[in-house]
Tab-separated table of C-alpha atoms in Angstrom:
chain	number	residue	atom	x	y	z
A	185	LYS	CA	20.506	-1.098	-4.384
A	186	ARG	CA	20.730	-3.887	-1.724
A	187	ARG	CA	19.581	-7.228	-2.480
A	188	PRO	CA	15.767	-7.495	-0.390
A	189	ARG	CA	16.470	-10.048	2.447
A	190	SER	CA	13.396	-12.239	1.034
A	191	ALA	CA	15.748	-13.832	-1.394
A	192	SER	CA	18.762	-14.611	1.220
A	193	SER	CA	18.118	-18.621	1.698
A	194	CYS	CA	19.526	-19.080	-2.272
A	195	GLY	CA	21.828	-15.789	-2.249
A	196	SER	CA	24.881	-14.990	-4.391
A	197	ARG	CA	27.232	-17.164	-2.326
A	198	ALA	CA	25.279	-20.146	-3.583
A	199	VAL	CA	24.859	-19.085	-7.105
A	200	ALA	CA	28.801	-18.395	-7.327
A	201	ALA	CA	29.579	-21.955	-6.172
A	202	MET	CA	27.552	-23.552	-8.765
A	203	ALA	CA	28.841	-24.916	-12.162
A	204	PRO	CA	28.250	-22.006	-15.229
A	205	ARG	CA	25.777	-24.171	-17.005
A	206	ARG	CA	23.173	-23.948	-13.967
A	207	GLU	CA	24.019	-20.335	-13.597
A	208	ALA	CA	21.062	-19.313	-16.232
A	209	GLY	CA	18.311	-20.873	-14.971
A	210	LEU	CA	19.440	-20.585	-11.500
A	211	LEU	CA	19.149	-16.791	-11.616
A	212	LEU	CA	15.853	-16.770	-13.277
A	213	LEU	CA	14.711	-18.715	-10.551
A	214	LEU	CA	16.074	-16.126	-8.212
A	215	LEU	CA	13.895	-13.605	-9.790
A	216	VAL	CA	10.582	-15.180	-9.396
A	217	LEU	CA	11.391	-16.290	-5.885
A	218	PRO	CA	9.725	-13.096	-4.242
A	219	LEU	CA	7.177	-13.152	-6.431
A	220	ALA	CA	6.309	-16.814	-5.350
A	221	SER	CA	5.815	-16.555	-1.652
A	222	ALA	CA	3.807	-13.540	-2.162
A	223	GLY	CA	1.248	-15.167	-4.279
A	224	LEU	CA	1.224	-18.356	-1.711
A	225	SER	CA	1.085	-16.933	1.730
A	226	GLY	CA	-2.531	-16.452	2.214
A	227	TYR	CA	-2.850	-20.415	1.414
A	228	PHE	CA	-0.562	-22.236	4.299
A	229	GLY	CA	-3.375	-23.078	6.492
A	230	THR	CA	-2.517	-23.597	10.350
A	231	LYS	CA	1.436	-22.603	9.518
A	232	SER	CA	0.094	-19.193	8.308
A	233	ARG	CA	1.817	-16.290	10.015
A	234	TYR	CA	-0.035	-14.356	12.124
A	235	GLU	CA	0.562	-11.164	9.636
A	236	GLU	CA	-1.742	-13.200	7.245
A	237	VAL	CA	-4.534	-12.056	9.306
A	238	ASN	CA	-3.501	-8.806	10.445
A	239	PRO	CA	-1.596	-6.888	7.671
A	240	HIS	CA	-1.033	-3.877	9.632
A	241	LEU	CA	1.757	-5.322	11.896
A	242	VAL	CA	3.955	-5.499	8.901
A	243	SER	CA	4.931	-2.336	8.809
A	244	ASP	CA	3.913	-1.543	12.864
A	245	PRO	CA	4.055	-4.795	15.126
A	246	LEU	CA	2.070	-2.652	17.883
A	247	SER	CA	-0.230	-1.351	16.004
A	248	LEU	CA	-4.128	-1.813	17.099
A	249	GLY	CA	-5.164	-1.894	13.526
A	250	PRO	CA	-8.132	-0.135	11.789
A	251	GLY	CA	-11.485	0.437	14.147
A	252	ALA	CA	-9.366	-0.741	16.964
A	253	GLY	CA	-11.859	1.262	19.478
A	254	GLY	CA	-14.359	-0.735	20.828
A	255	SER	CA	-18.598	-0.105	20.283
A	256	LEU	CA	-19.440	0.048	23.741
A	257	PRO	CA	-20.445	3.149	25.820
A	258	ALA	CA	-17.781	5.260	28.106
A	259	SER	CA	-19.825	3.999	30.717
A	260	CYS	CA	-18.966	0.408	30.693
A	261	THR	CA	-15.960	-0.549	32.735
A	262	PRO	CA	-13.833	-3.969	31.298
A	263	LEU	CA	-13.971	-6.403	34.604
A	264	GLN	CA	-12.324	-9.532	33.297
A	265	LEU	CA	-10.614	-10.793	30.058
A	266	ARG	CA	-10.070	-14.448	29.402
A	267	ALA	CA	-7.491	-14.835	26.914
A	268	VAL	CA	-7.252	-18.568	24.864
A	269	LEU	CA	-3.694	-18.560	22.668
A	270	ARG	CA	-2.333	-20.607	20.408
A	271	HIS	CA	1.529	-20.304	20.639
A	272	GLY	CA	3.741	-18.263	18.263
A	273	THR	CA	5.876	-19.458	15.426
A	274	ARG	CA	7.217	-22.811	15.786
A	275	TYR	CA	9.516	-25.097	14.160
A	276	PRO	CA	8.410	-27.826	12.103
A	277	THR	CA	8.048	-31.297	13.860
A	278	ALA	CA	10.208	-34.322	13.904
A	279	GLY	CA	8.459	-36.068	11.801
A	280	GLN	CA	8.464	-33.454	9.083
A	281	ILE	CA	11.784	-32.612	9.323
A	282	ARG	CA	12.331	-36.127	8.463
A	283	ARG	CA	10.077	-36.069	5.374
A	284	LEU	CA	11.842	-33.044	4.087
A	285	GLY	CA	15.277	-34.446	4.517
A	286	GLU	CA	14.195	-37.620	3.001
A	287	LEU	CA	13.034	-35.564	-0.072
A	288	HIS	CA	16.328	-33.290	-0.150
A	289	ALA	CA	18.444	-36.230	-0.178
A	290	ARG	CA	16.661	-37.652	-2.946
A	291	LEU	CA	17.273	-34.179	-5.071
A	292	LEU	CA	20.952	-34.555	-3.996
A	293	ARG	CA	21.387	-37.580	-5.452
A	294	ARG	CA	19.679	-36.608	-8.624
A	295	ALA	CA	21.634	-32.964	-8.681
A	296	ALA	CA	24.597	-34.265	-10.953
A	297	GLY	CA	21.878	-34.956	-13.809
A	298	ALA	CA	19.930	-31.991	-13.186
A	299	ALA	CA	21.410	-29.563	-15.612
A	300	ALA	CA	17.800	-28.669	-17.339
A	301	CYS	CA	16.073	-28.762	-13.982
A	302	PRO	CA	16.828	-25.373	-12.595
A	303	ALA	CA	14.200	-25.909	-9.404
A	304	ALA	CA	16.131	-29.487	-8.691
A	305	ALA	CA	19.450	-27.785	-8.914
A	306	ALA	CA	18.565	-24.880	-6.693
A	307	LEU	CA	16.983	-27.152	-3.956
A	308	ALA	CA	20.079	-29.572	-4.425
A	309	GLU	CA	22.212	-26.771	-3.008
A	310	TRP	CA	19.669	-25.566	-0.641
A	311	PRO	CA	21.282	-25.971	3.047
A	312	MET	CA	19.292	-28.562	4.956
A	313	TRP	CA	19.190	-26.320	8.238
A	314	TYR	CA	16.408	-28.049	10.312
A	315	GLU	CA	17.490	-30.514	12.782
A	316	GLU	CA	14.977	-33.400	14.263
A	317	SER	CA	15.856	-31.841	17.874
A	318	LEU	CA	13.854	-28.677	16.644
A	319	ASP	CA	10.878	-31.013	17.077
A	320	GLY	CA	7.900	-28.105	17.275
A	321	ARG	CA	9.785	-25.709	19.462
A	322	LEU	CA	9.180	-22.164	19.782
A	323	ALA	CA	10.787	-20.276	17.017
A	324	PRO	CA	12.561	-16.405	17.826
A	325	GLN	CA	9.747	-15.107	15.985
A	326	GLY	CA	7.297	-16.994	18.228
A	327	ARG	CA	8.552	-15.567	21.206
A	328	ARG	CA	8.200	-12.133	19.214
A	329	ASP	CA	4.660	-12.766	18.386
A	330	MET	CA	3.611	-13.368	22.212
A	331	GLU	CA	5.410	-10.380	23.420
A	332	GLN	CA	4.001	-8.011	20.566
A	333	LEU	CA	0.535	-9.396	21.346
A	334	ALA	CA	0.419	-8.902	25.101
A	335	ARG	CA	1.903	-5.547	24.338
A	336	ARG	CA	-1.105	-4.698	21.913
A	337	MET	CA	-3.597	-6.288	24.789
A	338	ALA	CA	-2.264	-4.092	27.423
A	339	ALA	CA	-2.500	-0.894	25.007
A	340	ARG	CA	-6.417	-1.994	24.434
A	341	PHE	CA	-7.344	-2.500	28.133
A	342	PRO	CA	-5.146	-0.713	30.107
A	343	ALA	CA	-7.662	-0.531	32.713
A	344	LEU	CA	-7.211	-4.436	32.890
A	345	PHE	CA	-3.448	-4.370	32.639
A	346	ALA	CA	-2.845	-1.812	35.023
A	347	ALA	CA	-0.392	-2.336	37.962
A	348	ARG	CA	-0.937	-4.820	40.281
A	349	ARG	CA	-3.645	-6.601	38.797
A	350	ARG	CA	-3.409	-10.104	39.031
A	351	LEU	CA	-2.634	-12.148	35.847
A	352	ALA	CA	-3.427	-15.765	35.821
A	353	LEU	CA	-1.177	-17.504	33.357
A	354	ALA	CA	-1.834	-21.139	32.255
A	355	SER	CA	-0.381	-23.085	29.333
A	356	SER	CA	-0.287	-26.436	28.071
A	357	SER	CA	2.885	-28.925	29.100
A	358	LYS	CA	4.088	-28.413	25.416
A	359	HIS	CA	7.479	-26.622	25.697
A	360	ARG	CA	6.421	-24.155	22.611
A	361	CYS	CA	3.488	-23.282	24.986
A	362	LEU	CA	5.227	-22.855	27.969
A	363	GLN	CA	7.741	-20.535	26.303
A	364	SER	CA	4.805	-18.591	24.344
A	365	GLY	CA	3.453	-18.208	28.077
A	366	ALA	CA	6.695	-16.610	29.062
A	367	ALA	CA	6.927	-14.408	26.613
A	368	PHE	CA	3.455	-13.128	26.553
A	369	ARG	CA	4.514	-12.514	30.277
A	370	ARG	CA	7.985	-10.583	29.363
A	371	GLY	CA	5.985	-8.258	26.787
A	372	LEU	CA	3.928	-6.888	29.721
A	373	GLY	CA	7.328	-5.315	30.794
A	374	PRO	CA	8.790	-4.903	34.373
A	375	THR	CA	6.384	-2.013	35.095
A	376	LEU	CA	3.473	-4.297	35.916
A	377	ASP	CA	3.464	-5.836	39.100
A	378	PHE	CA	0.786	-8.022	39.188
A	379	GLY	CA	0.996	-8.396	42.780
A	380	GLY	CA	4.367	-10.772	42.963
A	381	ASP	CA	7.634	-10.865	41.878
A	382	GLU	CA	7.019	-13.127	38.804
A	383	VAL	CA	4.094	-15.146	37.595
A	384	GLU	CA	4.030	-18.668	37.442
A	385	VAL	CA	2.805	-20.537	34.349
A	386	GLU	CA	0.464	-23.116	35.408
A	387	VAL	CA	0.429	-26.030	33.349
A	388	ASN	CA	-3.156	-27.433	32.881
A	389	ASP	CA	-3.299	-30.025	30.051
A	390	SER	CA	-6.768	-30.934	31.208
A	391	LEU	CA	-7.914	-27.598	29.602
A	392	MET	CA	-5.429	-26.706	27.401
A	393	ARG	CA	-5.310	-30.405	25.376
A	394	PHE	CA	-8.415	-31.577	26.571
A	395	PHE	CA	-8.528	-33.851	23.266
A	396	ASP	CA	-5.929	-35.813	24.848
A	397	HIS	CA	-7.950	-36.789	27.619
A	398	CYS	CA	-10.942	-37.635	25.641
A	399	ALA	CA	-11.048	-41.675	25.072
A	400	LYS	CA	-13.486	-41.337	22.551
A	401	PHE	CA	-11.724	-38.700	20.203
A	402	VAL	CA	-8.362	-40.433	20.368
A	403	VAL	CA	-9.583	-43.686	19.849
A	404	LEU	CA	-12.412	-43.067	17.106
A	405	VAL	CA	-10.873	-40.135	15.337
A	406	GLU	CA	-7.225	-39.230	16.200
A	407	GLU	CA	-6.052	-42.858	15.974
A	408	ASN	CA	-8.357	-44.298	13.533
A	409	ASP	CA	-7.254	-44.092	9.688
A	410	THR	CA	-10.945	-44.526	8.741
A	411	ALA	CA	-11.958	-40.949	10.698
A	412	MET	CA	-9.510	-39.575	7.509
A	413	GLY	CA	-11.428	-40.988	4.861
A	414	GLN	CA	-12.103	-37.554	3.032
A	415	VAL	CA	-8.262	-36.462	3.614
A	416	ASN	CA	-7.202	-39.733	2.007
A	417	ALA	CA	-9.464	-39.571	-0.781
A	418	PHE	CA	-8.486	-36.081	-1.696
A	419	LYS	CA	-4.835	-36.913	-1.653
A	420	GLU	CA	-5.454	-39.316	-4.272
A	421	GLY	CA	-7.883	-37.148	-6.343
A	422	PRO	CA	-7.853	-35.017	-9.653
A	423	GLU	CA	-6.459	-31.935	-7.827
A	424	MET	CA	-3.902	-33.288	-5.978
A	425	LYS	CA	-2.890	-35.456	-8.758
A	426	LYS	CA	-2.272	-32.643	-11.034
A	427	VAL	CA	-0.121	-30.670	-8.426
A	428	LEU	CA	1.862	-33.797	-7.880
A	429	GLU	CA	2.630	-34.081	-12.123
A	430	LYS	CA	3.478	-30.558	-11.974
A	431	VAL	CA	6.103	-30.533	-8.936
A	432	ALA	CA	7.375	-34.136	-10.487
A	433	GLY	CA	8.019	-32.366	-13.489
A	434	ALA	CA	9.785	-29.174	-12.105
A	435	LEU	CA	12.154	-31.618	-10.035
A	436	CYS	CA	12.720	-33.895	-12.943
A	437	LEU	CA	11.470	-36.870	-10.925
A	438	PRO	CA	9.485	-39.621	-11.935
A	439	VAL	CA	5.669	-38.925	-10.463
A	440	GLU	CA	5.703	-42.152	-8.727
A	441	GLU	CA	8.618	-40.951	-6.587
A	442	LEU	CA	6.266	-38.089	-4.865
A	443	ASN	CA	3.082	-38.518	-2.767
A	444	ALA	CA	0.824	-35.895	-1.309
A	445	ASP	CA	2.885	-35.975	1.754
A	446	LEU	CA	6.033	-35.180	0.250
A	447	VAL	CA	4.305	-32.475	-1.974
A	448	GLN	CA	2.851	-31.126	1.384
A	449	VAL	CA	6.153	-30.992	3.300
A	450	ALA	CA	7.729	-28.909	0.465
A	451	PHE	CA	4.967	-26.511	0.171
A	452	LEU	CA	5.208	-26.109	4.348
A	453	THR	CA	8.710	-25.975	4.229
A	454	CYS	CA	8.131	-22.609	2.038
A	455	SER	CA	5.332	-21.594	4.937
A	456	TYR	CA	8.328	-22.142	7.714
A	457	GLU	CA	10.833	-20.037	5.791
A	458	LEU	CA	8.601	-16.926	5.303
A	459	ALA	CA	7.376	-17.348	9.152
A	460	ILE	CA	10.714	-18.512	11.119
A	461	LYS	CA	12.979	-16.408	8.962
A	462	ASN	CA	10.997	-13.923	6.651
A	463	VAL	CA	12.715	-15.510	3.867
A	464	THR	CA	11.182	-16.516	0.559
A	465	SER	CA	12.632	-19.982	0.443
A	466	PRO	CA	13.431	-21.817	-3.061
A	467	TRP	CA	10.776	-24.526	-2.167
A	468	CYS	CA	8.409	-21.972	-2.802
A	469	SER	CA	9.116	-21.864	-6.350
A	470	LEU	CA	7.762	-25.082	-6.699
A	471	PHE	CA	4.353	-23.779	-6.624
A	472	SER	CA	1.703	-21.342	-8.410
A	473	GLU	CA	-1.126	-19.920	-6.391
A	474	GLU	CA	-3.684	-22.765	-7.840
A	475	ASP	CA	-1.259	-25.255	-6.383
A	476	ALA	CA	-1.375	-23.345	-2.898
A	477	LYS	CA	-5.134	-23.538	-3.055
A	478	VAL	CA	-5.358	-27.029	-3.466
A	479	LEU	CA	-2.862	-27.983	-0.754
A	480	GLU	CA	-4.745	-25.163	1.667
A	481	TYR	CA	-7.808	-27.514	0.826
A	482	LEU	CA	-5.959	-30.552	1.941
A	483	ASN	CA	-4.792	-28.824	5.495
A	484	ASP	CA	-8.411	-27.591	5.812
A	485	LEU	CA	-9.946	-31.211	5.281
A	486	LYS	CA	-7.559	-32.536	8.012
A	487	GLN	CA	-8.710	-29.757	10.520
A	488	TYR	CA	-12.338	-30.189	9.690
A	489	TRP	CA	-12.418	-33.769	10.175
A	490	LYS	CA	-9.981	-33.937	12.949
A	491	ARG	CA	-10.623	-30.578	14.701
A	492	GLY	CA	-13.839	-29.122	13.244
A	493	TYR	CA	-17.193	-29.807	12.380
A	494	GLY	CA	-16.503	-33.460	10.552
A	495	TYR	CA	-17.291	-35.411	13.986
A	496	ASP	CA	-19.311	-33.953	16.962
A	497	ILE	CA	-16.835	-35.440	19.688
A	498	ASN	CA	-14.188	-32.781	18.007
A	499	SER	CA	-15.849	-30.153	19.221
A	500	ARG	CA	-18.066	-31.377	22.450
A	501	SER	CA	-14.341	-32.539	23.983
A	502	SER	CA	-13.923	-29.147	24.215
A	503	CYS	CA	-16.979	-28.076	26.408
A	504	ILE	CA	-14.895	-28.600	29.585
A	505	LEU	CA	-13.054	-25.465	28.567
A	506	PHE	CA	-15.909	-23.654	27.679
A	507	GLN	CA	-17.695	-24.340	30.568
A	508	ASP	CA	-14.873	-23.231	32.505
A	509	ILE	CA	-14.708	-19.762	30.679
A	510	PHE	CA	-18.029	-19.194	31.741
A	511	GLN	CA	-17.436	-20.068	35.557
A	512	HIS	CA	-14.806	-17.509	35.698
A	513	LEU	CA	-17.266	-15.099	34.189
A	514	ASP	CA	-19.962	-16.127	36.230
A	515	LYS	CA	-18.015	-15.430	39.550
A	516	ALA	CA	-16.613	-11.701	38.160
A	517	VAL	CA	-20.560	-11.163	38.177
A	518	GLU	CA	-20.933	-12.035	41.143
A	519	GLU	CA	-18.031	-10.429	42.482
A	520	SER	CA	-18.974	-7.126	41.349
A	521	LYS	CA	-22.514	-7.610	42.424
A	522	SER	CA	-21.336	-7.891	46.032
A	523	SER	CA	-18.784	-5.011	45.459
A	524	LYS	CA	-16.034	-7.409	46.052
A	525	PRO	CA	-12.541	-6.951	44.190
A	526	ILE	CA	-12.636	-9.204	41.159
A	527	SER	CA	-10.224	-11.997	42.086
A	528	SER	CA	-9.120	-12.845	38.519
A	529	PRO	CA	-9.220	-10.034	35.987
A	530	LEU	CA	-7.160	-11.571	33.708
A	531	ILE	CA	-6.530	-14.856	32.568
A	532	VAL	CA	-4.462	-15.908	29.484
A	533	GLN	CA	-3.891	-19.352	28.593
A	534	VAL	CA	-1.804	-20.826	25.900
A	535	GLY	CA	-2.447	-23.779	23.982
A	536	HIS	CA	-2.699	-25.038	20.427
A	537	ALA	CA	-4.652	-24.791	17.145
A	538	GLU	CA	-6.323	-28.003	18.130
A	539	THR	CA	-7.323	-25.928	21.592
A	540	LEU	CA	-8.871	-23.041	19.542
A	541	GLN	CA	-10.304	-25.035	16.411
A	542	PRO	CA	-12.889	-27.262	18.273
A	543	LEU	CA	-13.704	-24.563	20.887
A	544	LEU	CA	-14.985	-22.110	17.758
A	545	ALA	CA	-16.654	-25.146	16.426
A	546	LEU	CA	-18.614	-25.942	19.711
A	547	MET	CA	-19.558	-22.081	19.408
A	548	GLY	CA	-21.055	-22.781	15.908
A	549	TYR	CA	-18.352	-20.400	13.955
A	550	PHE	CA	-17.096	-20.601	10.333
A	551	LYS	CA	-19.799	-23.370	9.555
A	552	ASP	CA	-20.673	-23.849	6.355
A	553	LYS	CA	-23.578	-24.867	4.708
A	554	GLU	CA	-22.068	-28.474	3.293
A	555	PRO	CA	-19.472	-30.157	4.643
A	556	LEU	CA	-16.153	-30.163	3.192
A	557	LEU	CA	-15.336	-33.679	1.512
A	558	ALA	CA	-12.936	-35.008	-1.184
A	559	THR	CA	-15.468	-34.394	-4.106
A	560	ASN	CA	-16.412	-30.203	-3.410
A	561	TYR	CA	-13.137	-28.591	-3.943
A	562	ALA	CA	-14.227	-26.215	-6.450
A	563	ARG	CA	-17.884	-25.501	-4.708
A	564	GLN	CA	-16.140	-24.827	-1.397
A	565	ALA	CA	-13.973	-22.117	-2.898
A	566	GLN	CA	-15.652	-19.250	-0.932
A	567	ARG	CA	-15.603	-21.428	2.215
A	568	LYS	CA	-16.200	-20.120	5.980
A	569	PHE	CA	-13.714	-22.833	7.180
A	570	ARG	CA	-10.080	-21.753	6.454
A	571	SER	CA	-7.733	-22.920	9.144
A	572	GLY	CA	-5.395	-20.107	8.174
A	573	ARG	CA	-7.715	-17.031	8.893
A	574	ILE	CA	-9.128	-18.570	12.041
A	575	VAL	CA	-5.818	-20.302	13.606
A	576	PRO	CA	-3.034	-18.924	12.068
A	577	TYR	CA	0.478	-18.947	14.802
A	578	ALA	CA	-0.341	-16.472	18.018
A	579	ALA	CA	-4.084	-16.996	17.198
A	580	ASN	CA	-6.002	-15.553	19.880
A	581	LEU	CA	-10.039	-15.753	21.381
A	582	VAL	CA	-10.444	-13.258	23.711
A	583	PHE	CA	-13.922	-12.919	26.083
A	584	VAL	CA	-14.269	-9.458	27.998
A	585	LEU	CA	-16.522	-9.130	30.512
A	586	TYR	CA	-17.978	-5.198	31.080
A	587	HIS	CA	-19.921	-3.590	33.934
A	588	CYS	CA	-22.357	-0.974	32.805
A	589	ASP	CA	-23.579	2.099	34.929
A	590	HIS	CA	-26.927	3.660	33.792
A	591	ALA	CA	-28.153	0.485	32.332
A	592	ASN	CA	-31.508	0.522	31.223
A	593	ALA	CA	-32.631	-2.853	32.912
A	594	SER	CA	-30.805	-4.868	35.199
A	595	GLN	CA	-29.556	-7.774	32.687
A	596	GLU	CA	-27.937	-5.006	30.743
A	597	GLU	CA	-25.922	-4.137	33.162
A	598	TYR	CA	-23.199	-6.887	32.481
A	599	GLN	CA	-22.169	-7.055	28.766
A	600	VAL	CA	-19.550	-9.285	26.794
A	601	GLN	CA	-17.132	-8.413	23.582
A	602	LEU	CA	-15.753	-11.605	21.920
A	603	LEU	CA	-12.343	-11.014	19.667
A	604	LEU	CA	-10.765	-13.178	17.480
A	605	ASN	CA	-7.222	-12.529	16.695
A	606	GLU	CA	-7.819	-8.737	17.719
A	607	LYS	CA	-10.817	-8.029	15.925
A	608	LEU	CA	-14.352	-8.079	17.335
A	609	LEU	CA	-16.436	-10.917	16.492
A	610	PRO	CA	-20.206	-10.858	15.992
A	611	PHE	CA	-22.068	-13.144	18.266
A	612	LEU	CA	-24.176	-15.815	16.135
A	613	HIS	CA	-27.545	-15.173	18.048
A	614	SER	CA	-27.779	-11.317	17.189
A	615	ASN	CA	-24.856	-10.530	14.480
A	616	GLU	CA	-23.756	-7.734	16.808
A	617	THR	CA	-20.364	-7.431	18.107
A	618	THR	CA	-21.677	-6.512	22.116
A	619	SER	CA	-24.125	-8.913	23.743
A	620	THR	CA	-25.770	-8.904	27.576
A	621	TYR	CA	-23.975	-11.544	29.677
A	622	THR	CA	-27.653	-12.720	30.129
A	623	ASP	CA	-28.440	-13.251	26.168
A	624	LEU	CA	-24.931	-15.144	25.770
A	625	LYS	CA	-25.433	-17.620	28.287
A	626	ASP	CA	-29.163	-18.133	27.466
A	627	TYR	CA	-27.497	-18.615	23.770
A	628	TYR	CA	-25.433	-21.475	24.631
A	629	LYS	CA	-27.374	-22.799	27.729
A	630	ASP	CA	-27.422	-26.430	26.623
A	631	ILE	CA	-23.676	-26.686	26.147
A	632	LEU	CA	-23.434	-25.004	29.405
A	633	GLU	CA	-25.498	-27.415	31.040
A	634	ASN	CA	-25.724	-30.438	29.128
A	635	CYS	CA	-22.491	-30.956	27.733
A	636	HIS	CA	-20.623	-33.330	30.169
A	637	PHE	CA	-16.857	-33.826	29.334
A	638	LYS	CA	-16.764	-37.541	31.277
A	639	GLU	CA	-19.718	-38.270	29.759
A	640	GLU	CA	-19.089	-37.234	26.114
A	641	CYS	CA	-15.746	-39.054	25.829
A	642	GLU	CA	-16.667	-42.242	26.988
A	643	LEU	CA	-15.727	-44.879	24.775
A	644	PRO	CA	-19.290	-46.876	23.369
A	645	GLN	CA	-18.852	-50.200	25.391
A	646	VAL	CA	-18.796	-53.201	23.116
A	647	ASN	CA	-18.951	-56.907	23.987
A	648	VAL	CA	-18.541	-55.928	27.664
A	649	THR	CA	-19.985	-59.342	28.493
A	650	ALA	CA	-17.621	-60.936	26.914
A	651	VAL	CA	-14.519	-59.082	28.244
A	652	ASP	CA	-16.113	-59.986	32.132
A	653	GLU	CA	-16.525	-63.200	31.306
A	654	LEU	CA	-12.556	-63.899	30.043
């Protein structure tokens, strides 16, 4: 029987080329590799495959999954769909590739004396194929992520994706997002006209990269090392120390030659190989499921303090996007009431994990009773805030506005559903998966009326008079 593709990254040619004294250890390593990534893949945080949240897609990439039907009565017609997507599977950034190259070079230098270290020997032989020029670009799998997502979305909402319906497609200026937007459009196929020859992808960083335009966030969080105090403390804490010692032992390296960042790069290389190539990398063999939970928490701590509930400005900076969503929903309601055609029935925008995570925090989703801290890893084992479940590659948050005939009251005429990663997301004000548009606006009234991006993002003025006098 043919060897499964998942072990190909360190296949028979590499083993055959190695000195006979290493073969036994390496063959043993090859046997455990498929098991390794199977136990780790649920803990890759923001580097998780989309299939981790929708496992049915592994066997059928176009399946709408269990419970695909909505809970709305047949008399409800979709008027508008507003989707905010994260780009598809991408390559590592140049910084991650540099760190991986540094670690790999260290193992190559030690390979001569690594006979007793099968893990170190296998990794020294592993072909370092990543180049800095790949720097976060969309991988071929990322294009497939987007094309297939588009096809599933069109199958779920056929009336909205019908021919000659206008599609407004926007993206951040990052190459991976622009390519994701183009792939999404391609996934809809040539049969959908959308009223023109080709849909242009509009660059809109003010909405898709609002965080770059928020001085308060950039200065006080993004570029402020002290803001990541909990992350840095966890890197030095007992849980990470245990993982460091174990990895150092497996690689026959002195523990002081490793740090949390290098270990995380090794762990994320396991995730990249799985997401990009669908192979189990020899890097996976360094980690147990318990190690993976610790490294996932390190990733989640960073997301929590930089993009989630750690600081108010993280989520408040996203209100410009939140308000824009409701302005378009409002417009669709007004047009419907006036019996006019809906001018923007389909609005699809491609951004980043950093676009979606703050938006979901602003809306109040995945908030734990106590904050994520360096000291409460064990207590947070059942936490809601798990970035790999919320914003994997190709993550998507979709607002769908419906008009319902035969409504009992005028406020029930317009209803909304929210889908996260193609699953209905219960509304926080009712715990139901459908809400009247009136109730939804009422629940978020304070954000819609009182969150002003310019004021929220202004830096506190310090020593203004002294500066003026200079």
